[in-house]
mmCIF file of C-alpha atoms and ligand atoms in Angstrom:
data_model
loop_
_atom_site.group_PDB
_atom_site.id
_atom_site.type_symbol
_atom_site.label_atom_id
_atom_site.label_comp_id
_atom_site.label_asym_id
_atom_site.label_seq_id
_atom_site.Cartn_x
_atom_site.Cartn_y
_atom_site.Cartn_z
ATOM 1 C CA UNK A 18 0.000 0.000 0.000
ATOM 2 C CA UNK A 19 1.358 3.335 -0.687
ATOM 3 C CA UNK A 20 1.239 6.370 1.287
ATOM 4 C CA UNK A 21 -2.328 7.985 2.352
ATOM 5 C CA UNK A 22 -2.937 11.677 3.072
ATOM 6 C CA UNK A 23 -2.876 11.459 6.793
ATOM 7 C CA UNK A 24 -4.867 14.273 8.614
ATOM 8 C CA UNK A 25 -4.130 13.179 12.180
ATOM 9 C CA UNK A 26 -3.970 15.870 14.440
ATOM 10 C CA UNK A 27 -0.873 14.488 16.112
ATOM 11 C CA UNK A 28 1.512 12.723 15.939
ATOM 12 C CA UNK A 29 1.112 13.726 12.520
ATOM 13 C CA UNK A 30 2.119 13.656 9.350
ATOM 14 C CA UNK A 31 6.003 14.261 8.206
ATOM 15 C CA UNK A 32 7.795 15.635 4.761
ATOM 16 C CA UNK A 33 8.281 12.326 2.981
ATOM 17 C CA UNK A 34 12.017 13.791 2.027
ATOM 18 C CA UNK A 35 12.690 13.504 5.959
ATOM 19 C CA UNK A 36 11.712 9.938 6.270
ATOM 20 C CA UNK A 37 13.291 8.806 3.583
ATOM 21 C CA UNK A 38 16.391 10.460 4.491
ATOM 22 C CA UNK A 39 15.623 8.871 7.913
ATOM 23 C CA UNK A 40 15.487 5.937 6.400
ATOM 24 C CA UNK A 41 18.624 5.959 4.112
ATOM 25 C CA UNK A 42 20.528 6.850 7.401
ATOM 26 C CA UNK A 43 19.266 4.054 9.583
ATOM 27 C CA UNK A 44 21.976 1.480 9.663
ATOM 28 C CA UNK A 45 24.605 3.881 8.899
ATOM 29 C CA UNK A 46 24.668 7.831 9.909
ATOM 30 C CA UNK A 47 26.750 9.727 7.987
ATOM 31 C CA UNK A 48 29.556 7.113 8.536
ATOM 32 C CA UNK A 49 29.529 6.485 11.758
ATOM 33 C CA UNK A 50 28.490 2.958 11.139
ATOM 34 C CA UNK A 51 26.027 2.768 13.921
ATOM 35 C CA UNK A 52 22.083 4.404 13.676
ATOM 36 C CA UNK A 53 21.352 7.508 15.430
ATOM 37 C CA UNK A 54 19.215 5.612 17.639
ATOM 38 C CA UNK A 55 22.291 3.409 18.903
ATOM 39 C CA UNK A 56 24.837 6.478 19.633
ATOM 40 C CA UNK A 57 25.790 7.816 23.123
ATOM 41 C CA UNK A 58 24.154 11.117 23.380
ATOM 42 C CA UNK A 59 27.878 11.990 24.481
ATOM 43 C CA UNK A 60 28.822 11.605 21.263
ATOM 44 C CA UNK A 61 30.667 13.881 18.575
ATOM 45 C CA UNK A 62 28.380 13.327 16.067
ATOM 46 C CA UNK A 63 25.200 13.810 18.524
ATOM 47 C CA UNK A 64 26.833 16.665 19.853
ATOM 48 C CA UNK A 65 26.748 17.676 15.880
ATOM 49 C CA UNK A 66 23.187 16.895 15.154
ATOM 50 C CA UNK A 67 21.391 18.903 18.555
ATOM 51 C CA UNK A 68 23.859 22.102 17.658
ATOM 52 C CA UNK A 69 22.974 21.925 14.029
ATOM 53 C CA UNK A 70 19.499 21.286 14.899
ATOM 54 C CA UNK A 71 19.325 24.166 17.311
ATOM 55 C CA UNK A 72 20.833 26.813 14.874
ATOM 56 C CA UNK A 73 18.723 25.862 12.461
ATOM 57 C CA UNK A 74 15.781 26.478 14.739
ATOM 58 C CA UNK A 75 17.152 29.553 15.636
ATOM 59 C CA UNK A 76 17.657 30.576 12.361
ATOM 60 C CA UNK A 77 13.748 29.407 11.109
ATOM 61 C CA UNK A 78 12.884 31.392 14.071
ATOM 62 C CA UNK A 79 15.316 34.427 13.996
ATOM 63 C CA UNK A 80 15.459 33.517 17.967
ATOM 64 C CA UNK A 81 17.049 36.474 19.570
ATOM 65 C CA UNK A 82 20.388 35.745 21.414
ATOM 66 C CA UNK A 83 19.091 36.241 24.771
ATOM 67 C CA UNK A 84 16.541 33.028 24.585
ATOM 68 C CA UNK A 85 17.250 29.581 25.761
ATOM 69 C CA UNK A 86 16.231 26.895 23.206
ATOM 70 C CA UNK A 87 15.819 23.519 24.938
ATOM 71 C CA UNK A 88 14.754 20.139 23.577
ATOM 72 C CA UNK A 89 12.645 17.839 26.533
ATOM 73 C CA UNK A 90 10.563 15.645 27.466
ATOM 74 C CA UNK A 91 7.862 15.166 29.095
ATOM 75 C CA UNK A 92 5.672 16.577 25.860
ATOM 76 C CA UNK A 93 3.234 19.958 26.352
ATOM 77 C CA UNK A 94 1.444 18.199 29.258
ATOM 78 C CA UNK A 95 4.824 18.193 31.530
ATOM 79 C CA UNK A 96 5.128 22.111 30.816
ATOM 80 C CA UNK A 97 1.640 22.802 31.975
ATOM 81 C CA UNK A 98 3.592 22.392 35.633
ATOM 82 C CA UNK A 99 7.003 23.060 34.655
ATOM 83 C CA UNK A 100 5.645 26.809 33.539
ATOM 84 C CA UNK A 101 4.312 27.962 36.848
ATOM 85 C CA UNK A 102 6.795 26.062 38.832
ATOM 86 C CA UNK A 103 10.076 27.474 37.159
ATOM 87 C CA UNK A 104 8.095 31.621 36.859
ATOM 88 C CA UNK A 105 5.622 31.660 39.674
ATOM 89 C CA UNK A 106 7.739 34.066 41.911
ATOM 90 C CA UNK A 107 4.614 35.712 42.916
ATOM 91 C CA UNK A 108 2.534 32.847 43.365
ATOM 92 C CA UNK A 109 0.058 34.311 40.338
ATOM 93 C CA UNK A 110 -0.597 33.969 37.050
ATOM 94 C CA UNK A 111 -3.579 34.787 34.326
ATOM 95 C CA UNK A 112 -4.325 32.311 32.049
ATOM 96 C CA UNK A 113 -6.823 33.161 29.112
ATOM 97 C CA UNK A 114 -8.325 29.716 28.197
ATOM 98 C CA UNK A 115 -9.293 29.045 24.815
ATOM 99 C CA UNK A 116 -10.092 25.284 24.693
ATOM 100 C CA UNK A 117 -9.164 22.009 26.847
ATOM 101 C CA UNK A 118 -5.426 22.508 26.065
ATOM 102 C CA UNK A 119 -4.905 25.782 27.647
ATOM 103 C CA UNK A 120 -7.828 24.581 30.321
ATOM 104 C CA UNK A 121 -5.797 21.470 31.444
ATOM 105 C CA UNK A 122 -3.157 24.299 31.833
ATOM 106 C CA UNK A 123 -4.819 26.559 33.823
ATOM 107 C CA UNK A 124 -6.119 23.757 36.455
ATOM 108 C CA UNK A 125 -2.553 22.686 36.417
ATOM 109 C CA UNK A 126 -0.738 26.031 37.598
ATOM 110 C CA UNK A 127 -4.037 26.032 40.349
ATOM 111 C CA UNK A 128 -1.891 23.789 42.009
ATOM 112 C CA UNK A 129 0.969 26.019 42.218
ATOM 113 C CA UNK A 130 -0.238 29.184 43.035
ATOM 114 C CA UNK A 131 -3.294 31.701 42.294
ATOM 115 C CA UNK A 132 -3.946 30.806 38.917
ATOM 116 C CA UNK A 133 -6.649 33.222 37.381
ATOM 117 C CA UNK A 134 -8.930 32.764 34.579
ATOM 118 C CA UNK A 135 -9.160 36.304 33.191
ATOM 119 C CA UNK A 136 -11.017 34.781 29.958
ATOM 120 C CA UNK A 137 -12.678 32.334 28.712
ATOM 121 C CA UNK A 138 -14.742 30.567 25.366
ATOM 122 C CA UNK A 139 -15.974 27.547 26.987
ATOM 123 C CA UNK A 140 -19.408 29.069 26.964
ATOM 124 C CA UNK A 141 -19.714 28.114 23.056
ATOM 125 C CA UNK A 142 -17.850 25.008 23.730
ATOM 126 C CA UNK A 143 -14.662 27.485 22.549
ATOM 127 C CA UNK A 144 -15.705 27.451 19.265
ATOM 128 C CA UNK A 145 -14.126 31.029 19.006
ATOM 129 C CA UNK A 146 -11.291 33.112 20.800
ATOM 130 C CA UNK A 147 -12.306 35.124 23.615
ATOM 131 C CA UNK A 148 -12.291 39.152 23.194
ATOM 132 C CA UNK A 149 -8.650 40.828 24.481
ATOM 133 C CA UNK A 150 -10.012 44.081 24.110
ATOM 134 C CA UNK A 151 -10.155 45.578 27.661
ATOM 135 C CA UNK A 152 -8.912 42.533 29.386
ATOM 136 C CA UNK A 153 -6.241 43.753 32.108
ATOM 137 C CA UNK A 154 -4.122 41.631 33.835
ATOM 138 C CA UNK A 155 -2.779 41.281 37.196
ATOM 139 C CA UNK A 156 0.268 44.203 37.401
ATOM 140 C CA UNK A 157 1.559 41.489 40.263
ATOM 141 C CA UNK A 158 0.997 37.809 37.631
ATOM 142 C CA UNK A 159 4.535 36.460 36.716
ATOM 143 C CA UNK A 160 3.149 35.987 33.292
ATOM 144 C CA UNK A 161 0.277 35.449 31.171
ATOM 145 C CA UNK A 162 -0.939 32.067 29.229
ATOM 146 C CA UNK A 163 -2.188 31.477 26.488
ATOM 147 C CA UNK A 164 -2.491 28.217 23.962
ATOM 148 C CA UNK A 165 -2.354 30.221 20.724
ATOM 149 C CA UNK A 166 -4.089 27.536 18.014
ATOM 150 C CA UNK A 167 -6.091 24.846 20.083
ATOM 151 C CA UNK A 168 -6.045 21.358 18.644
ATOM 152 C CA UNK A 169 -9.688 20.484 19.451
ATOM 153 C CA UNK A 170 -11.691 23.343 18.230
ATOM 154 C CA UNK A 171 -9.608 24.814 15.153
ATOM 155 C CA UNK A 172 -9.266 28.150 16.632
ATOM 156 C CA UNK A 173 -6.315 30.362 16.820
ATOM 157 C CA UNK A 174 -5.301 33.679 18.262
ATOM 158 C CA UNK A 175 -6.281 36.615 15.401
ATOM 159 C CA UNK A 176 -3.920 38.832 17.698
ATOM 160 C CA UNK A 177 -1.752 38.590 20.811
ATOM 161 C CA UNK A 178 -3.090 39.825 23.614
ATOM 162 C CA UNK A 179 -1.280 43.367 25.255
ATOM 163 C CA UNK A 180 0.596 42.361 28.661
ATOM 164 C CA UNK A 181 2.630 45.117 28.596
ATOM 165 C CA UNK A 182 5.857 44.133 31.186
ATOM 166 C CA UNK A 183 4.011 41.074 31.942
ATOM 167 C CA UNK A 184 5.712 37.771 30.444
ATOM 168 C CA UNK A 185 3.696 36.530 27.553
ATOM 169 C CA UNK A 186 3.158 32.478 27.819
ATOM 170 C CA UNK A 187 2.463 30.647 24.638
ATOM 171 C CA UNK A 188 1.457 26.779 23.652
ATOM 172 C CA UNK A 189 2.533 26.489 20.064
ATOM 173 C CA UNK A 190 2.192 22.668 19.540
ATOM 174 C CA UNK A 191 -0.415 22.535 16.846
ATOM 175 C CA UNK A 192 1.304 25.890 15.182
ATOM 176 C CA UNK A 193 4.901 25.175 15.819
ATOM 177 C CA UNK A 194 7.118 26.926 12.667
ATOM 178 C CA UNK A 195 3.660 27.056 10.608
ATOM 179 C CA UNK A 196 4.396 30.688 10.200
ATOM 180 C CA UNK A 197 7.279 33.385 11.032
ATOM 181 C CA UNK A 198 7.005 34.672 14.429
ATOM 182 C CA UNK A 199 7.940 37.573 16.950
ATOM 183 C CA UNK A 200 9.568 35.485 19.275
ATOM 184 C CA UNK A 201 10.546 39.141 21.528
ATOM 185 C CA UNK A 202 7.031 39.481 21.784
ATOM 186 C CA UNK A 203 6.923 36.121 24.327
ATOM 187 C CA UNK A 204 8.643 35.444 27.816
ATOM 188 C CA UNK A 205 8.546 31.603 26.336
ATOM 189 C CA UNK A 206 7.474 29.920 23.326
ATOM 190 C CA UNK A 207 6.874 26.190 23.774
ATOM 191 C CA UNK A 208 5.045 22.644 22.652
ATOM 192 C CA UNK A 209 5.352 19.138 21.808
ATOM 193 C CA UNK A 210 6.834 18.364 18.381
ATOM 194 C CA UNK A 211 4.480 15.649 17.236
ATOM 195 C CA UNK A 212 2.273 17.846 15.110
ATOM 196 C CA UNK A 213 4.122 19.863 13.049
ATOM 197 C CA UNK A 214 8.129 18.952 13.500
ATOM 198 C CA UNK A 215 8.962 15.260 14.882
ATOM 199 C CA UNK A 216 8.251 12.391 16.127
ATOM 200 C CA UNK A 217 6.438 12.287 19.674
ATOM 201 C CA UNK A 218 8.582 12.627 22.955
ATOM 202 C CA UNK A 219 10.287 15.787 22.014
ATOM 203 C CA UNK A 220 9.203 19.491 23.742
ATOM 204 C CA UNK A 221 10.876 22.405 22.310
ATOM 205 C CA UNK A 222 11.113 25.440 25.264
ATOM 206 C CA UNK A 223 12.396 28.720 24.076
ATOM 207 C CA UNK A 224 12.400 30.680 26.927
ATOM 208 C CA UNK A 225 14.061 34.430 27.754
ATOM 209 C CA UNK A 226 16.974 34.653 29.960
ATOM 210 C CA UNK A 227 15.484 36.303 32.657
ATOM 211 C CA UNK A 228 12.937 33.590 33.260
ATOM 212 C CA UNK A 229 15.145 31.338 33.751
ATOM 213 C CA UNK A 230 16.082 31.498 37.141
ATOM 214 C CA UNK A 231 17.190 30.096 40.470
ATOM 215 C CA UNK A 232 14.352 31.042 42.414
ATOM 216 C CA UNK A 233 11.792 28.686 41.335
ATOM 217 C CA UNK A 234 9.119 27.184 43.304
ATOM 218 C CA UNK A 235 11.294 24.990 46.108
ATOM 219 C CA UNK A 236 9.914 21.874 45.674
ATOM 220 C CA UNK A 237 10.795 22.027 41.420
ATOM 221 C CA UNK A 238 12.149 18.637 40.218
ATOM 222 C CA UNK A 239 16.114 19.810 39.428
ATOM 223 C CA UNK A 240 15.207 17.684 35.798
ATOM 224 C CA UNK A 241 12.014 20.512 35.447
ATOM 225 C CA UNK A 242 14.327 23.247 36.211
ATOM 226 C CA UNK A 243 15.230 25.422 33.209
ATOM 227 C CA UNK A 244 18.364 26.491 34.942
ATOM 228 C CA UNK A 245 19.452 22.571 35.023
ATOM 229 C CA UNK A 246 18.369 22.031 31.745
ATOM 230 C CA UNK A 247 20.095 25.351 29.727
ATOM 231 C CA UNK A 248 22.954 24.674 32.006
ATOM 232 C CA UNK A 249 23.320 21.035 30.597
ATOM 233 C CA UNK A 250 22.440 22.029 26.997
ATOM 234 C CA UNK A 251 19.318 19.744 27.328
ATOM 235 C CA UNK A 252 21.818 17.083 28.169
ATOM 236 C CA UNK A 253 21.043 17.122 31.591
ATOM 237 C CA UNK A 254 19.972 13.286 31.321
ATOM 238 C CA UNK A 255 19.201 11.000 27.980
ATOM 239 C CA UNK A 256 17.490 13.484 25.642
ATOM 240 C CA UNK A 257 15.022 12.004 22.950
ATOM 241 C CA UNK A 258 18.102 11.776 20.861
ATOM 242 C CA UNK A 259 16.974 10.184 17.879
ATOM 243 C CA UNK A 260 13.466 12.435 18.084
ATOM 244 C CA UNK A 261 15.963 15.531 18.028
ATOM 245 C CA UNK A 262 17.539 14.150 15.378
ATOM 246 C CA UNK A 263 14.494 13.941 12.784
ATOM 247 C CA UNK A 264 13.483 17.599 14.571
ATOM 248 C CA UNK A 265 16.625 18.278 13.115
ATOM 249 C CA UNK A 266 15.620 16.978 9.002
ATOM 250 C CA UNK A 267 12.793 18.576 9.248
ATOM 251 C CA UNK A 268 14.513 21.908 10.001
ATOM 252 C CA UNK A 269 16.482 21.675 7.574
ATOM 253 C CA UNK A 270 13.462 20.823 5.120
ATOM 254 C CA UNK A 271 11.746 23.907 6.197
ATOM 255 C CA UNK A 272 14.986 26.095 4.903
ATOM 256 C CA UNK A 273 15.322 24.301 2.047
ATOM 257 C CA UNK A 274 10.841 24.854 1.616
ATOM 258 C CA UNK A 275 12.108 28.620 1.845
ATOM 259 C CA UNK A 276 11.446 29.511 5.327
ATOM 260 C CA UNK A 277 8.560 29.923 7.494
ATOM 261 C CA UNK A 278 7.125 33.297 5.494
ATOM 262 C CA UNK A 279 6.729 30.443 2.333
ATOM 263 C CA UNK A 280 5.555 27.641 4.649
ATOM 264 C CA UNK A 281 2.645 30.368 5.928
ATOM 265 C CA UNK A 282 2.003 30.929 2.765
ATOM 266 C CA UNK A 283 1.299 27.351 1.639
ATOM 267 C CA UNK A 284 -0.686 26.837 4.804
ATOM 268 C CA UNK A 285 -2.951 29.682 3.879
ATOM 269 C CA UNK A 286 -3.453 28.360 0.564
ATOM 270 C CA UNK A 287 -4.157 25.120 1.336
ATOM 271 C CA UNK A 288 -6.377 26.541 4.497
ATOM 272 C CA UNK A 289 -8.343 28.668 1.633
ATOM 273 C CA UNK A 290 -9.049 25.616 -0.127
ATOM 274 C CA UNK A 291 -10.983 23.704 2.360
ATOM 275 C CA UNK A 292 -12.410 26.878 4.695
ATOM 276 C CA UNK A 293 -13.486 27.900 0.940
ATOM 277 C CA UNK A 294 -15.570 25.288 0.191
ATOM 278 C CA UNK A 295 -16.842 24.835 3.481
ATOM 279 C CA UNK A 296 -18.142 28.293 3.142
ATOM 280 C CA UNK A 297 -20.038 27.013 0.338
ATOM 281 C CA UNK A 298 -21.221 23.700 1.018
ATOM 282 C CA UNK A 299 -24.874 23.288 1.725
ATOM 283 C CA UNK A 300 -23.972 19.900 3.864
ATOM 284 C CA UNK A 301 -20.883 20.451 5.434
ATOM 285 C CA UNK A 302 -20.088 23.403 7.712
ATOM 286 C CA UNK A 303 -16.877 24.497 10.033
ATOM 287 C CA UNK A 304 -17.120 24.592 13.971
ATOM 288 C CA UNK A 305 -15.187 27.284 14.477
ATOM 289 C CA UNK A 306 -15.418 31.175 14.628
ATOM 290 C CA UNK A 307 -14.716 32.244 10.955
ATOM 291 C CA UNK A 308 -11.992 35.107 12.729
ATOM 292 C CA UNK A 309 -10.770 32.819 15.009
ATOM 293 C CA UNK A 310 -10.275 29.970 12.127
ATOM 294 C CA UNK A 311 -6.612 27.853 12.236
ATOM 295 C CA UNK A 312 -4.575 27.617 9.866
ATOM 296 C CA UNK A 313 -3.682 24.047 11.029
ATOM 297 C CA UNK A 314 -6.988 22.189 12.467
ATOM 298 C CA UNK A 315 -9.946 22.442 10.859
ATOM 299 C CA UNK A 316 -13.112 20.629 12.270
ATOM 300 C CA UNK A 317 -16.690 20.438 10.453
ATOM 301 C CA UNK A 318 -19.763 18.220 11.213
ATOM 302 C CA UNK A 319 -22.681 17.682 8.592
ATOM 303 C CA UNK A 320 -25.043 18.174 11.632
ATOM 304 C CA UNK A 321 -26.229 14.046 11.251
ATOM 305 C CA UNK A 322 -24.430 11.473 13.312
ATOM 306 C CA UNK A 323 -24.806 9.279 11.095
ATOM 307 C CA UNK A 324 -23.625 11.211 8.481
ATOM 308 C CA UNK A 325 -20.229 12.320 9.839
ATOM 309 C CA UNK A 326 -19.547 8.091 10.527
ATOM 310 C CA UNK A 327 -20.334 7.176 7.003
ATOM 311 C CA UNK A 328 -18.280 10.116 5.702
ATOM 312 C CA UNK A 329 -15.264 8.961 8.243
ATOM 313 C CA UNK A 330 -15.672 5.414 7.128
ATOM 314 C CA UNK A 331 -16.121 6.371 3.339
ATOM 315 C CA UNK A 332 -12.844 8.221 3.411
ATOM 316 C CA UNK A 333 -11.005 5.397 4.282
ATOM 317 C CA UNK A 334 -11.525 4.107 0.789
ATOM 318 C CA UNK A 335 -10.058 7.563 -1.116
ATOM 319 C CA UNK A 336 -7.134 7.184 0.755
ATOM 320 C CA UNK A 337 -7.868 9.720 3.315
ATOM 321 C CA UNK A 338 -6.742 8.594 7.327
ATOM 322 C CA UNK A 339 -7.762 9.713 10.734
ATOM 323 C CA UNK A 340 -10.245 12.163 9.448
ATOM 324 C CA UNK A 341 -12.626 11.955 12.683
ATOM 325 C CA UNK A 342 -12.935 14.763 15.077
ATOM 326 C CA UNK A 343 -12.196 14.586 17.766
ATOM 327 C CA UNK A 344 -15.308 13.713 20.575
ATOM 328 C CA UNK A 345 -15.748 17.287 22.310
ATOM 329 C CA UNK A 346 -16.723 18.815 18.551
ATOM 330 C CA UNK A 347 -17.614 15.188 17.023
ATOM 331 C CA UNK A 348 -17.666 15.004 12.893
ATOM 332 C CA UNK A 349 -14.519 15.662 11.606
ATOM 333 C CA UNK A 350 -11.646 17.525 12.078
ATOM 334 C CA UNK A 351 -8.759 17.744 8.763
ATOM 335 C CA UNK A 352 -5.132 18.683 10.764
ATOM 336 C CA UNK A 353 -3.630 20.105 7.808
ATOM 337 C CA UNK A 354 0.138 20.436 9.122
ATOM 338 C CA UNK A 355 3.491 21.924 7.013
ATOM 339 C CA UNK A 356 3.970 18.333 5.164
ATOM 340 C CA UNK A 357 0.439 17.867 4.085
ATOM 341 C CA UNK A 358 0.567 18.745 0.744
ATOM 342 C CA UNK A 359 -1.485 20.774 -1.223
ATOM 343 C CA UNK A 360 -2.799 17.704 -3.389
ATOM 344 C CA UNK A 361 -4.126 16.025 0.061
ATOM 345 C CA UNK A 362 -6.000 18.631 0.784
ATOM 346 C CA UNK A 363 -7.427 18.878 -2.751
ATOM 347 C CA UNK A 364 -7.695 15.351 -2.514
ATOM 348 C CA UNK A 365 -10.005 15.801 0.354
ATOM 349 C CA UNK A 366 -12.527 18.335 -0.797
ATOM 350 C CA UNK A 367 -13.100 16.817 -4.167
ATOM 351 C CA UNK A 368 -14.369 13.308 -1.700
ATOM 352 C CA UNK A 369 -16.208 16.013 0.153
ATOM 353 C CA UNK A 370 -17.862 17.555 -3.137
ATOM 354 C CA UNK A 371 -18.366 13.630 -4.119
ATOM 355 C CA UNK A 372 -20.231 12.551 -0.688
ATOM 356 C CA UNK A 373 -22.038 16.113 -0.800
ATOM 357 C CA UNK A 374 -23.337 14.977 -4.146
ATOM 358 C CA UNK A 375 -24.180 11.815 -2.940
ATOM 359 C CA UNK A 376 -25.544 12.215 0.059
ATOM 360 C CA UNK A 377 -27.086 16.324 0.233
HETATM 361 C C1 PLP B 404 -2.126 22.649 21.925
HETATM 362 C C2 PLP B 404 -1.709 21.419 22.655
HETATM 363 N N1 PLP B 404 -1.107 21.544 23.862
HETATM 364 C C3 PLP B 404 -0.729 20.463 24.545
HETATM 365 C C4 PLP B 404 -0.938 19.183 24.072
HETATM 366 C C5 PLP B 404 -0.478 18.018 24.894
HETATM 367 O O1 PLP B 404 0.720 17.588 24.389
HETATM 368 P P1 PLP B 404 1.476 16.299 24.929
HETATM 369 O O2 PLP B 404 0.628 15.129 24.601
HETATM 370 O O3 PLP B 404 2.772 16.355 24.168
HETATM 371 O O4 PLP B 404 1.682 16.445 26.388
HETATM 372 C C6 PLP B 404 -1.542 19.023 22.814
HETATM 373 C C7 PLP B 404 -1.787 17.732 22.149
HETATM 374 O O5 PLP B 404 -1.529 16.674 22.370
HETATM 375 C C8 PLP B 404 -1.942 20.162 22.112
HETATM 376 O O6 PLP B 404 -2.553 20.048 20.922
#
């Protein structure tokens, strides 16, 4: 069987170049005669591929000199704590929550300190972002959360909210390098890698000098520590090595794509094509607030049950995996990530236009 277009929403979907390469390299990296998977993360050549792999990042990003990049474990989840345990100097924190992801946050920090909800969608099942204008923060939080595209419900952040000297949080996972951004405009930039850059079991923290400090909470885990971590070069223990090391591919994929300013641009194209006939269809219709729409999930329902299953099952049979929303919206949900080409997503709205046909 050959390859299908694969709209998981994570872990997702990779550049075919990278796993080939991958693959080429298996038995034998670059003449080291062992896999990347069998090498001591000690190693002169590992020590090659996480530098490489972190200017690269840098570079994607244009990450500002005084920002820590780290590589971890422990995916997004293990941040939700490591976040207000490593900045909660004042015990407080305002979290804006936007779906389950930055939700699950938010209950997580109440166990740290006073965690405040200063806004919320969950009234419309956060089918849309909620309004920044007005909102005012705590002058005495240590920073401010937010999970800028949620997963679930296909939203993202039009704009960034205005914290003024207040640290800026962010959860990238589902939006990681889908588009250039203004990394000085965060305190620290972080998610799991298994949507949009790697395999699963690697967490990318970028994180500004000055947060990363001695004076976290006492009882921090030294491995959830940023300051054991940056001083260790993520080496602190075993990294994910091999995970860094396709991180690393895919990096250089994305230069050799042209950069994130081309890889937003293909995502908004390919976005277009689906949120475009959505727009039109008189059976199928997108969840989310058309503002608020993501560039990266996109879930729609017919409004029938029954309907969404046979459509999910149907799929199956054009070549078209892990369609299926995901149970908190129900019908479908299309994670359209940097390697899903164009062509899938065409692929996928002319098997909509065919079941519309068939079944409207
Ligand atoms: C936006 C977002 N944050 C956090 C998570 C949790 O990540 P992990 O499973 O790596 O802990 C996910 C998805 O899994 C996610 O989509």
């Amino acid at each position: 069987m050959g390859r299908v277009y694969n709209f998981s929403a994570g872990p997702a979907v990779l550049p075919e170049e990278v796993l080939r390469q991958a693959a080429a390299e298996m038995l034998d990296y670059n003449g080291t005669g062992m896999s990347v998977m069998e090498m001591s993360h000690r190693s002169a050549p590992f020590a090659s591929i996480i530098e490489t792999a972190e200017a690269d990042l840098r570079e994607l990003m244009a990450i500002p000199d005084n920002y820590q990049v780290l590589f971890l474990q422990g995916g997004a989840t293990q941040q939700f704590a490591a976040i207000p345990m490593n900045l909660m100097q004042n015990k407080k924190a305002d979290y804006i929550v936007s779906g389950s992801w930055s939700k699950k946050a938010f209950k997580e920090a109440q166990l740290y300190g006073e965690a405040r909800c200063v806004a919320s969608s969950e009234d419309e099942n956060f089918s849309y972002v909620p309004d920044l204008s007005g909102l005012t923060f705590d002058a005495d939080a240590d920073y401010v959360y937010i999970c800028q595209n949620e997963t679930i419900y296909g939203t993202r952040y039009p704009s960034l909210p205005d914290t003024g000297d207040i640290p800026l949080v962010t959860d990238v996972s589902s939006m990681f390098l889908s588009e250039p951004m203004d990394v000085s405009r965060f305190g620290l930039i972080y998610g799991g890698v298994q949507k949009n850059i790697g395999p699963a079991g690697v967490t990318i923290v970028i994180v500004r000098d000055d947060l990363v400090r001695e004076d976290v909470l006492p009882f921090t885990p030294s491995i959830m520590r940023y300051t054991t971590q940056v001083k260790a070069k993520s080496l602190s223990n075993t990294p994910p090595a091999y995970g860094i090391y396709i991180c690393g591919l895919v990096f250089k994929w994305l230069k050799e794509m042209g950069g994130l300013a081309v890889m937003a641009e293909r995502n908004r194209e390919k976005a277009a094509i689906l949120y475009d006939y959505l727009d039109q269809s008189e059976l199928f219709r997108g969840t989310a607030r058309k503002e608020d729409r993501s560039l990266m999930n996109v879930p729609f329902v017919t409004g029938s049950a029954e309907l969404d299953a046979l459509f999910v099952a149907e799929a199956k049979s054009h070549g078209i995996e892990s369609i299926k929303g995901h149970r908190s919206v129900g019908g479908m949900r299309a994670s359209i990530y940097n390697a899903m080409p164009k062509a899938g997503v065409e692929a996928l709205v002319a098997f909509m236009a065919e079941f519309e046909k068939n079944n409207g």
